[in-house]
Each structure stands twice: as structure tokens, then as C-alpha cells.
Coordinates of C-alpha atoms in Angstrom, one line a residue:
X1 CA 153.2 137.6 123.5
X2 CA 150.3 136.4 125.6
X3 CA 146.9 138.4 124.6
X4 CA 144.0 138.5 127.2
X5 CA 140.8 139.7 125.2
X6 CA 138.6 141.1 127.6
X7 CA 134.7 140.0 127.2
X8 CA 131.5 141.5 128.6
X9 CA 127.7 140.4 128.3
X10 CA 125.2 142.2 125.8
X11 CA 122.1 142.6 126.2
X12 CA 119.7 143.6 123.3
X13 CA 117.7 146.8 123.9
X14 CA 114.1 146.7 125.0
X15 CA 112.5 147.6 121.5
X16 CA 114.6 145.2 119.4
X17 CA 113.0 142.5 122.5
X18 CA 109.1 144.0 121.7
X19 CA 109.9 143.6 117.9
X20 CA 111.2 139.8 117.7
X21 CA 108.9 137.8 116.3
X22 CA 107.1 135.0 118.2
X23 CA 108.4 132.1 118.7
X24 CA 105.9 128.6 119.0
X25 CA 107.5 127.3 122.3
X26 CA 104.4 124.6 123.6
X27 CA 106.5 120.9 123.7
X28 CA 106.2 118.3 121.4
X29 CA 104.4 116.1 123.8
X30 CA 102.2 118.7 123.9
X31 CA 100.6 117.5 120.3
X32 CA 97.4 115.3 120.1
X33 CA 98.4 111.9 120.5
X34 CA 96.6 109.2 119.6
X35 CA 97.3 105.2 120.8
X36 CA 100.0 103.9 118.3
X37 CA 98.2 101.6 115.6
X38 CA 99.1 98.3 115.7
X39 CA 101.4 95.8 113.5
X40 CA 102.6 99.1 111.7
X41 CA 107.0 99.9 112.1
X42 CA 109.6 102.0 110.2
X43 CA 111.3 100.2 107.4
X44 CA 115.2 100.7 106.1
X45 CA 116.6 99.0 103.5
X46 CA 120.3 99.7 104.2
X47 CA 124.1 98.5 104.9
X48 CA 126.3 99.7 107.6
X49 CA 128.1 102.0 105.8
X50 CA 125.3 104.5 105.7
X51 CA 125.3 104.4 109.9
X52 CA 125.8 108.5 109.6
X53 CA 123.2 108.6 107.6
X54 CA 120.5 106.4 109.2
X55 CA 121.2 108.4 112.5
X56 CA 120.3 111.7 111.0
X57 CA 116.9 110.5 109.8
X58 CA 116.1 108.7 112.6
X59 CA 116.8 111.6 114.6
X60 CA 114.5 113.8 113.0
X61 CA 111.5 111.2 112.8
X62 CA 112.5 110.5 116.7
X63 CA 112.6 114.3 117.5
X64 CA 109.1 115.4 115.3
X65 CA 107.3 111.9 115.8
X66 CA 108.1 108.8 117.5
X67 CA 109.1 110.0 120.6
X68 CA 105.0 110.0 120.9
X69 CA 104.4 106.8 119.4
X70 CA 106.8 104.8 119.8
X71 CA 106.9 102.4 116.7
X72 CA 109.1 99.6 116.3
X73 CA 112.1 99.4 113.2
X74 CA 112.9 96.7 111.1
X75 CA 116.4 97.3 109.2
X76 CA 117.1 94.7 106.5
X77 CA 120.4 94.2 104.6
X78 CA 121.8 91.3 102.5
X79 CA 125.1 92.0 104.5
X80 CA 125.7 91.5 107.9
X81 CA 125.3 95.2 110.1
X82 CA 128.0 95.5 112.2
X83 CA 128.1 95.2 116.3
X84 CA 128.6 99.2 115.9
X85 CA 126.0 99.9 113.7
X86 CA 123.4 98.2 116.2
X87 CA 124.5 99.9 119.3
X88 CA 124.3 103.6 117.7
X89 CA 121.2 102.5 116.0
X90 CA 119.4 100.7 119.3
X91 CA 120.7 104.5 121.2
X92 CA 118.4 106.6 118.9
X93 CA 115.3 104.8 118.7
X94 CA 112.5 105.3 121.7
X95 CA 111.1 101.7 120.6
X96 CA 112.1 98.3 119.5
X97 CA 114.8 97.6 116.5
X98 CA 115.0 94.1 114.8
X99 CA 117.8 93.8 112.2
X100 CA 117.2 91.1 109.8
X101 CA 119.2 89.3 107.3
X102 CA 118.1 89.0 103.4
X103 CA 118.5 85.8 102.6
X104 CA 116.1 85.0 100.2
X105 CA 114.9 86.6 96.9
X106 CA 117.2 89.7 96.9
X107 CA 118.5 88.7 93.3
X108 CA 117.9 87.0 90.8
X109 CA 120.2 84.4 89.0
X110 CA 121.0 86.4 85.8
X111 CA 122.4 88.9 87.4
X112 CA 124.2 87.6 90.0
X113 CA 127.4 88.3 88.5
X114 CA 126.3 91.5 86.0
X115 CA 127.4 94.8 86.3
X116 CA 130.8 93.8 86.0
X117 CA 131.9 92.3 89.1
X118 CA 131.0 96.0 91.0
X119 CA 129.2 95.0 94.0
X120 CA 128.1 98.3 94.8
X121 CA 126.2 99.0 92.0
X122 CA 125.1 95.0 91.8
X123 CA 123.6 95.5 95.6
X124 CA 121.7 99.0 94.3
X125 CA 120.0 97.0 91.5
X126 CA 118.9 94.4 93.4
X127 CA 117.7 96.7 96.7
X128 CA 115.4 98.5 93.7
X129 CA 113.7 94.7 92.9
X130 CA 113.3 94.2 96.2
X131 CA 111.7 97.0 97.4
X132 CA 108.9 96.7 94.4
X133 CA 108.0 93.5 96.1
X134 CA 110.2 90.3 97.4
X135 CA 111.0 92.5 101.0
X136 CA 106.9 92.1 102.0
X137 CA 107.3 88.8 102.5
X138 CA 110.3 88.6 104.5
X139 CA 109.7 86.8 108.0
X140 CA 110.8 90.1 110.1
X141 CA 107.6 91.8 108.5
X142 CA 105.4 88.8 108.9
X143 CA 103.7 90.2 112.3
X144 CA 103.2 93.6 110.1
X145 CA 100.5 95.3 108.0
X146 CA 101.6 98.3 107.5
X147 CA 105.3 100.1 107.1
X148 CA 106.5 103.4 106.8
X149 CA 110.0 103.4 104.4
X150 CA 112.7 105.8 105.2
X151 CA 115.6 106.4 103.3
X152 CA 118.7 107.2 105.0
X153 CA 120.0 110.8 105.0
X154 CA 116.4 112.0 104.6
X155 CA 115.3 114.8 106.6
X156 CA 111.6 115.6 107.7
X157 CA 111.9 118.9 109.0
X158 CA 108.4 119.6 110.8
X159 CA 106.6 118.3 113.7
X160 CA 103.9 115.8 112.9
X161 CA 100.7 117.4 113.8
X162 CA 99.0 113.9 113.5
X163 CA 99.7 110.4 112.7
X164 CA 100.2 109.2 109.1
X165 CA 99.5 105.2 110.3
X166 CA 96.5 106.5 112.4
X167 CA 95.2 107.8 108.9
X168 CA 96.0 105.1 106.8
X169 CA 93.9 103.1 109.8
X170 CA 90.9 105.3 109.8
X171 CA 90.6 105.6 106.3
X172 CA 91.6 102.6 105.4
X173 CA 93.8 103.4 102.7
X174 CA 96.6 101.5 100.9
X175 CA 99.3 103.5 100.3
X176 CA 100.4 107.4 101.1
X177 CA 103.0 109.6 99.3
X178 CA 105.2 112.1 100.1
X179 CA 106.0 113.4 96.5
X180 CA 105.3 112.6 93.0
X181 CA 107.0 113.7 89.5
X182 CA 106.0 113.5 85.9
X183 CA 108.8 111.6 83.7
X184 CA 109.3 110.5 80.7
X185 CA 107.1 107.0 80.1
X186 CA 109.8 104.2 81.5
X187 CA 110.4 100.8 79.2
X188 CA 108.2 99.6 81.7
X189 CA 105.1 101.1 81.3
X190 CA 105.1 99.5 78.1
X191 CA 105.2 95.9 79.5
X192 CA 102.8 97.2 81.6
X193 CA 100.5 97.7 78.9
X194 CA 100.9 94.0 77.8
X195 CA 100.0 93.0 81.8
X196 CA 96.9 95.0 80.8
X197 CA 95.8 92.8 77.9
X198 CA 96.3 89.6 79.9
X199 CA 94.7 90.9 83.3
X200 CA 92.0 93.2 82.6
X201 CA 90.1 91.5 85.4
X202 CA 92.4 92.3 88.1
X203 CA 91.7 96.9 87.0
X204 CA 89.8 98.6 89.6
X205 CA 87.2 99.9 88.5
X206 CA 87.8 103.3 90.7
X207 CA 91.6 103.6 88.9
X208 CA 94.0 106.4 88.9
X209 CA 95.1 105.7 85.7
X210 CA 94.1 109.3 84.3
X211 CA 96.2 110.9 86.9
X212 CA 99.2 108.0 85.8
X213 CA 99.3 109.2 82.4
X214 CA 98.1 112.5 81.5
X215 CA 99.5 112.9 78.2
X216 CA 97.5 111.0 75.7
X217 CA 100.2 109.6 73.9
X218 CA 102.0 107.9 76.9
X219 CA 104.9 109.5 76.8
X220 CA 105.4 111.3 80.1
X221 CA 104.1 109.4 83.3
X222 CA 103.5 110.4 86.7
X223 CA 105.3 108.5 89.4
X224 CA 105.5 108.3 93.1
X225 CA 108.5 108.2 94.3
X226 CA 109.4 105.1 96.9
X227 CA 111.6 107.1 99.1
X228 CA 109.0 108.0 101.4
X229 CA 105.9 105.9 101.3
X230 CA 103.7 104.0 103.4
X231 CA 102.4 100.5 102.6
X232 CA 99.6 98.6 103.5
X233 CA 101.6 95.4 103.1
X234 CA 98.5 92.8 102.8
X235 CA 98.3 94.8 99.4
X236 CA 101.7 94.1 98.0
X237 CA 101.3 90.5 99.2
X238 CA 97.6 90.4 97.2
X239 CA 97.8 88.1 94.6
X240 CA 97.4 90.6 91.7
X241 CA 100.3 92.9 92.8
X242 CA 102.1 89.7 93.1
X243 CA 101.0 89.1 89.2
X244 CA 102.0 92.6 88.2
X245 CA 105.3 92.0 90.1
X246 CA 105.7 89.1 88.4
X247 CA 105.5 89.8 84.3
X248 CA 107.8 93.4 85.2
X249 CA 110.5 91.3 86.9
X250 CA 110.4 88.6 84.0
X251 CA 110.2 91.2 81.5
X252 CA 112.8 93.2 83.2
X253 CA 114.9 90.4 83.4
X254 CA 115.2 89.1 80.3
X255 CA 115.1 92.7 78.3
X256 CA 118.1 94.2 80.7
X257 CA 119.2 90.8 82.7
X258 CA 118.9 93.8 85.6
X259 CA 116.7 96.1 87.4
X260 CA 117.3 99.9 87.0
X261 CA 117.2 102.7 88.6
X262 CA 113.7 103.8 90.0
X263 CA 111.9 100.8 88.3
X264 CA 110.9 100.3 92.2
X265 CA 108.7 103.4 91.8
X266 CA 108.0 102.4 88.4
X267 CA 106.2 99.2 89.6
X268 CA 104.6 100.6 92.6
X269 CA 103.0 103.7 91.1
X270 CA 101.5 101.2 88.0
X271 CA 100.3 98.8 91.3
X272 CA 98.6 101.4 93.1
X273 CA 97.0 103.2 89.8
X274 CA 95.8 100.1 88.1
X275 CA 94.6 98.1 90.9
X276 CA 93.7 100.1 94.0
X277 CA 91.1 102.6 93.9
X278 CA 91.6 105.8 93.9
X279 CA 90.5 106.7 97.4
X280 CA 92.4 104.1 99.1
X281 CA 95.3 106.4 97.7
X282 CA 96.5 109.8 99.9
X283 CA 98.9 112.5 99.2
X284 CA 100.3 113.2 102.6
X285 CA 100.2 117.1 102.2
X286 CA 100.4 118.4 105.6
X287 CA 103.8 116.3 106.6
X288 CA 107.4 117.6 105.9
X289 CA 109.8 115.8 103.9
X290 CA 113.4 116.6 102.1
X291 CA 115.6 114.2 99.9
X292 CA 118.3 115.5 97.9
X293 CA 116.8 118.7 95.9
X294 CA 113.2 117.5 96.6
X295 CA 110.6 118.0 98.9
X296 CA 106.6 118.3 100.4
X297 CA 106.5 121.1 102.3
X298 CA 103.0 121.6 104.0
X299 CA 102.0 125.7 104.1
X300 CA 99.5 125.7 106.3
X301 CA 99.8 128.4 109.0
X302 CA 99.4 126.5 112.1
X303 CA 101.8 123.6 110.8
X304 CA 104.6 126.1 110.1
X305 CA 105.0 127.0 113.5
X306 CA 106.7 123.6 114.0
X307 CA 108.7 123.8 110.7
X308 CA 111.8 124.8 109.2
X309 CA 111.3 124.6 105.6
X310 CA 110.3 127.1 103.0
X311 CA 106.8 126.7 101.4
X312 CA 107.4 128.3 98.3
X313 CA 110.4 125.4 97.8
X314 CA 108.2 122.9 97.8
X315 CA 108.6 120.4 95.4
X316 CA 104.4 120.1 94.4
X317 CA 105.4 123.3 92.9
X318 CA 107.6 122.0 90.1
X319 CA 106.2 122.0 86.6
X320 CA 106.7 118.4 86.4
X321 CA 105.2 117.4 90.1
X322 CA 101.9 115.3 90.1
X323 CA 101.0 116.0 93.6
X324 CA 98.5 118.9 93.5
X325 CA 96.6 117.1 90.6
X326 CA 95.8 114.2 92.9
X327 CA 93.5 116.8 95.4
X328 CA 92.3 119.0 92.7
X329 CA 90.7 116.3 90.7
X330 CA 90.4 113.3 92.9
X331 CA 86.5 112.0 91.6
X332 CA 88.4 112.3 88.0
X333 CA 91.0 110.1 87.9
X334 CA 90.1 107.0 86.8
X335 CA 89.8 105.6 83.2
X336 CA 87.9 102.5 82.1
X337 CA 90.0 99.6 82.1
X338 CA 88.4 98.6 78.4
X339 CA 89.9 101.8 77.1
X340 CA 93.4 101.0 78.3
X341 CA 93.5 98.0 75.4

């Protein structure tokens, strides 16, 4: 038996139309925008199996950014990205896309076999090395300074009221974070510690060390996490990050014969407290950003008209975050390097 449903139009009454809240309609072009800083891009570390997922994050940072600045994208792999993941790539971005090729430095002999023939879980190990230092040298960032990483299936889920590379550029800073957690000290640190004895010389004087480790017996370390970051590349290619890098990967190597998970964010977070100074270093508070179960979600009025995230979820909120600490005590984060042998 054939059933026609019959339909009709509804409209709302007038009060429940007076009583909606209001909505923030002005365009996105309608932001301040400033001219795009140069020799600065996007950065994915990726294969072409996570195409879905490098659509939906480029989408968003397309839809609450780029589409005003325009900045270029450099995808590297140590696998060959297929025709289709190009094309579907290319059709999102509003700028330039180079996909590169690792050939060089993305593992290192030991373990070019380890982990049990799973190459899976061999590719993640060696993606965490080369993020913490070998991919800043690699020729399709040579014409860069500064890069912005993003880490596929992330989600930034507010317009950008200004631009993160236009800060790094006016205040000359180093690196930015999205989030930070306190953890439990990593075998790392320790080697660090030995770095330390050997390299004094190389401390800033202006270090966020005391914001690194606020427990006095080392034990739980704050961390930024890689995920999100920008980079001031001419500062992982300095000589004494390229030192540090150095004695954790040939510590690292020959205690595991591997790189581990988040020993990437181990490296960087002991680079930027030991050697940069603290205010080359920014928390970027008033930007959006969700991974997983975390995120930096800005509460600020005026920036939550462009957002849909929660404020009170925000991951600076956690017990073990680090984040707050660095704007609440910024002229107290440093430790003299003597006191760290």
C-alpha cells in the first residue's frame, strides 16, 4: 500500500524569534588581516592512508585561517603518496602543496629491522626521531624559517582572530604551544641531565627550566606536546639543538635500539627550556585546538563568538596541565644553569 504523508511549513512564533539568542554572522574575511609572513608553511608528517584524516584538518585550518593567508604546505612521508591522495589534497588547500619524499635520516641502522618486522609501528618510531630534529633539514624546508605542524584528524574549532606566524614574527619568538601536560620524568630527562654536565655553556641564561620541572625531585616533568607547535626552524638547525639532539638519539639508541612514543616532545620541550629564553617561548592561549581528549580552548568573550568549543573543557584546566603556569609566572621561570649539576 502506497502512503502519501502530507507536509506543511512551520514557522516559529514571533516571541520564540525575539528570544533566540544572537548569532555572530560578520564573514570570515571580515577579520583583520595582516600580509602573510614570509618563508613560514604548514607541515604534515603523514602517509596516504590517513587522506580522510588530513582533509578534515585541513578543512578546518582552511575554513578559520588560511583562506586569509594563504600559506603554502609541505607534506613529507618516507612512502610514496599516492596520485589520489595529491589531487584531494591540492582541492582543499587555497595555496601551494609540495609533497616530498624522506629519503635521508628517517632511521637509523639499529633499528631498521626492530619491532619485529611490523612496519607500522617501525614507521611511528622513526616519524617520532624525525620530528625532534632530522625533518628541519630536509631540502623541501630549505626556503623555510618557520613551520606550523598539524597532525592529521586534528580539529581547530574557532576562527583565528589573528595570526600565530605574524606573532612569532613581531615578537620574535622561537617556538609557540598549543598545550602542555605534567608527566612522569621520561628516561630521557635523565640523559638530559648528563647533556647538562658536558654543555653548561650552551644554558640560557633566561631558562624555563623551573617551569620544566616543578617538583624538586625530578620526578614529574612538564612537556609540550608536538602535535600542534610552531617552529622557528633556524633554532632546530642551531648548533646546540643539533648537540642536544645528538647525545638523546645516541643515548636513545643504544639504551632501547628505538625511539618511543612522545620522546619527540621529550626532546623539544628540554631544547626550548634549556636553551631558548624564556620570552622567545609563547603559549598560544587565544587559538582553538582539539586532539583526541585534549584541547586549548580560548574563553575570551569576543573569541567565542567564532567558536564551537566549551571553555570549561579546556584542557589548561587539568590538574596535570602546565599551560596557565607559563603566564602566571613568566619573569620566574628560569633556574641558574650551575644549580642544574
Amino acid at each position: 500500500m502506497l502512503v502519501l504523508w502530507r507536509t506543511r511549513s512551520y514557522a516559529p512564533p514571533a516571541q520564540a524569534l525575539s528570544t533566540a539568542p544572537t548569532r555572530y554572522t560578520e564573514p570570515l574575511a571580515a577579520l583583520p588581516s595582516t600580509p602573510r609572513v614570509p618563508s613560514a608553511c604548514f607541515v604534515f608528517i603523514t602517509r596516504t592512508m590517513s587522506l580522510t584524516k588530513v582533509r578534515r584538518t585541513m578543512f578546518d585550518i582552511e575554513q578559520r585561517f588560511n583562506a586569509r593567508f594563504h600559506y603554502p604546505y609541505v607534506f613529507l612521508s618516507e612512502l610514496e603518496f599516492s596520485a589520489e591522495f595529491q589531487l584531494k589534497v591540492r582541492s582543499i588547500a587555497s595555496s601551494n602543496v609540495t609533497f616530498a619524499l624522506i629519503t635521508h635520516n628517517w632511521a637509523t641502522s639499529s633499528n631498521s629491522t626492530h619491532i619485529n618486522g611490523n612496519s607500522n609501528a617501525l614507521g611511528f618510531h622513526n616519524m617520532v626521531r624525525y620530528w625532534a630534529h632530522p625533518f628541519a633539514t630536509h631540502s623541501a624546508l630549505s626556503t623555510y624559517t618557520r613551520v606550523w605542524r598539524l597532525e592529521p584528524g586534528s580539529h581547530f574549532p574557532c576562527d583565528f582572530a589573528t595570526d600565530p606566524f605574524r606573532r612569532m614574527h613581531n615578537l620574535k619568538l622561537q617556538y609557540a604551544f598549543a598545550i602542555s601536560l605534567a608527566s612522569p620524568a621520561p628516561t630521557i630527562w635523565f640523559h638530559a641531565l648528563d647533556f647538562l654536565r658536558h654543555s653548561s655553556h650552551l644554558l640560557s641564561a633566561s631558562n624555563s627550566m623551573a617551569w620544566l620541572s616543578p617538583s624538586s625531585n625530578n620526578s614529574t616533568v612538564c612537556q609540550f606536546l608536538t602535535n600542534s607547535e610552531l617552529v622557528d626552524l633556524r633554532f632546530i638547525r642551531s648548533p646546540s639543538y643539533t648537540a642536544l639532539f645528538e647525545r638523546m638519539d645516541q643515548k636513545l639508541t643504544l639504551s632501547h635500539n628505538q625511539w618511543s612514543k612522545d620522546d619527540d616532545v621529550a626532546v623539544r620541550s628540554l631544547a626550548v627550556a634549556l636553551l631558548l629564553d624564556a620570552s622567545q617561548v609563547a603559549w598560544l592561549d587565544d587559538s582553538a585546538y582539539t586532539h583526541d581528549l585534549l584541547s586549548n580552548c580560548p574563553a575570551d568573550p569576543e573569541l567565542q563568538k567564532r567558536c564551537h568549543c566549551d571553555p570549561s573543557e579546556s584542557s589548561h584546566l587539568l590538574p596535570m596541565s602546565c599551560s596557565a603556569r607559563w603566564t602566571t609566572a613568566p619573569r620566574s621561570l628560569h633556574i641558574d644553569p650551575l644549580d642544574l649539576l
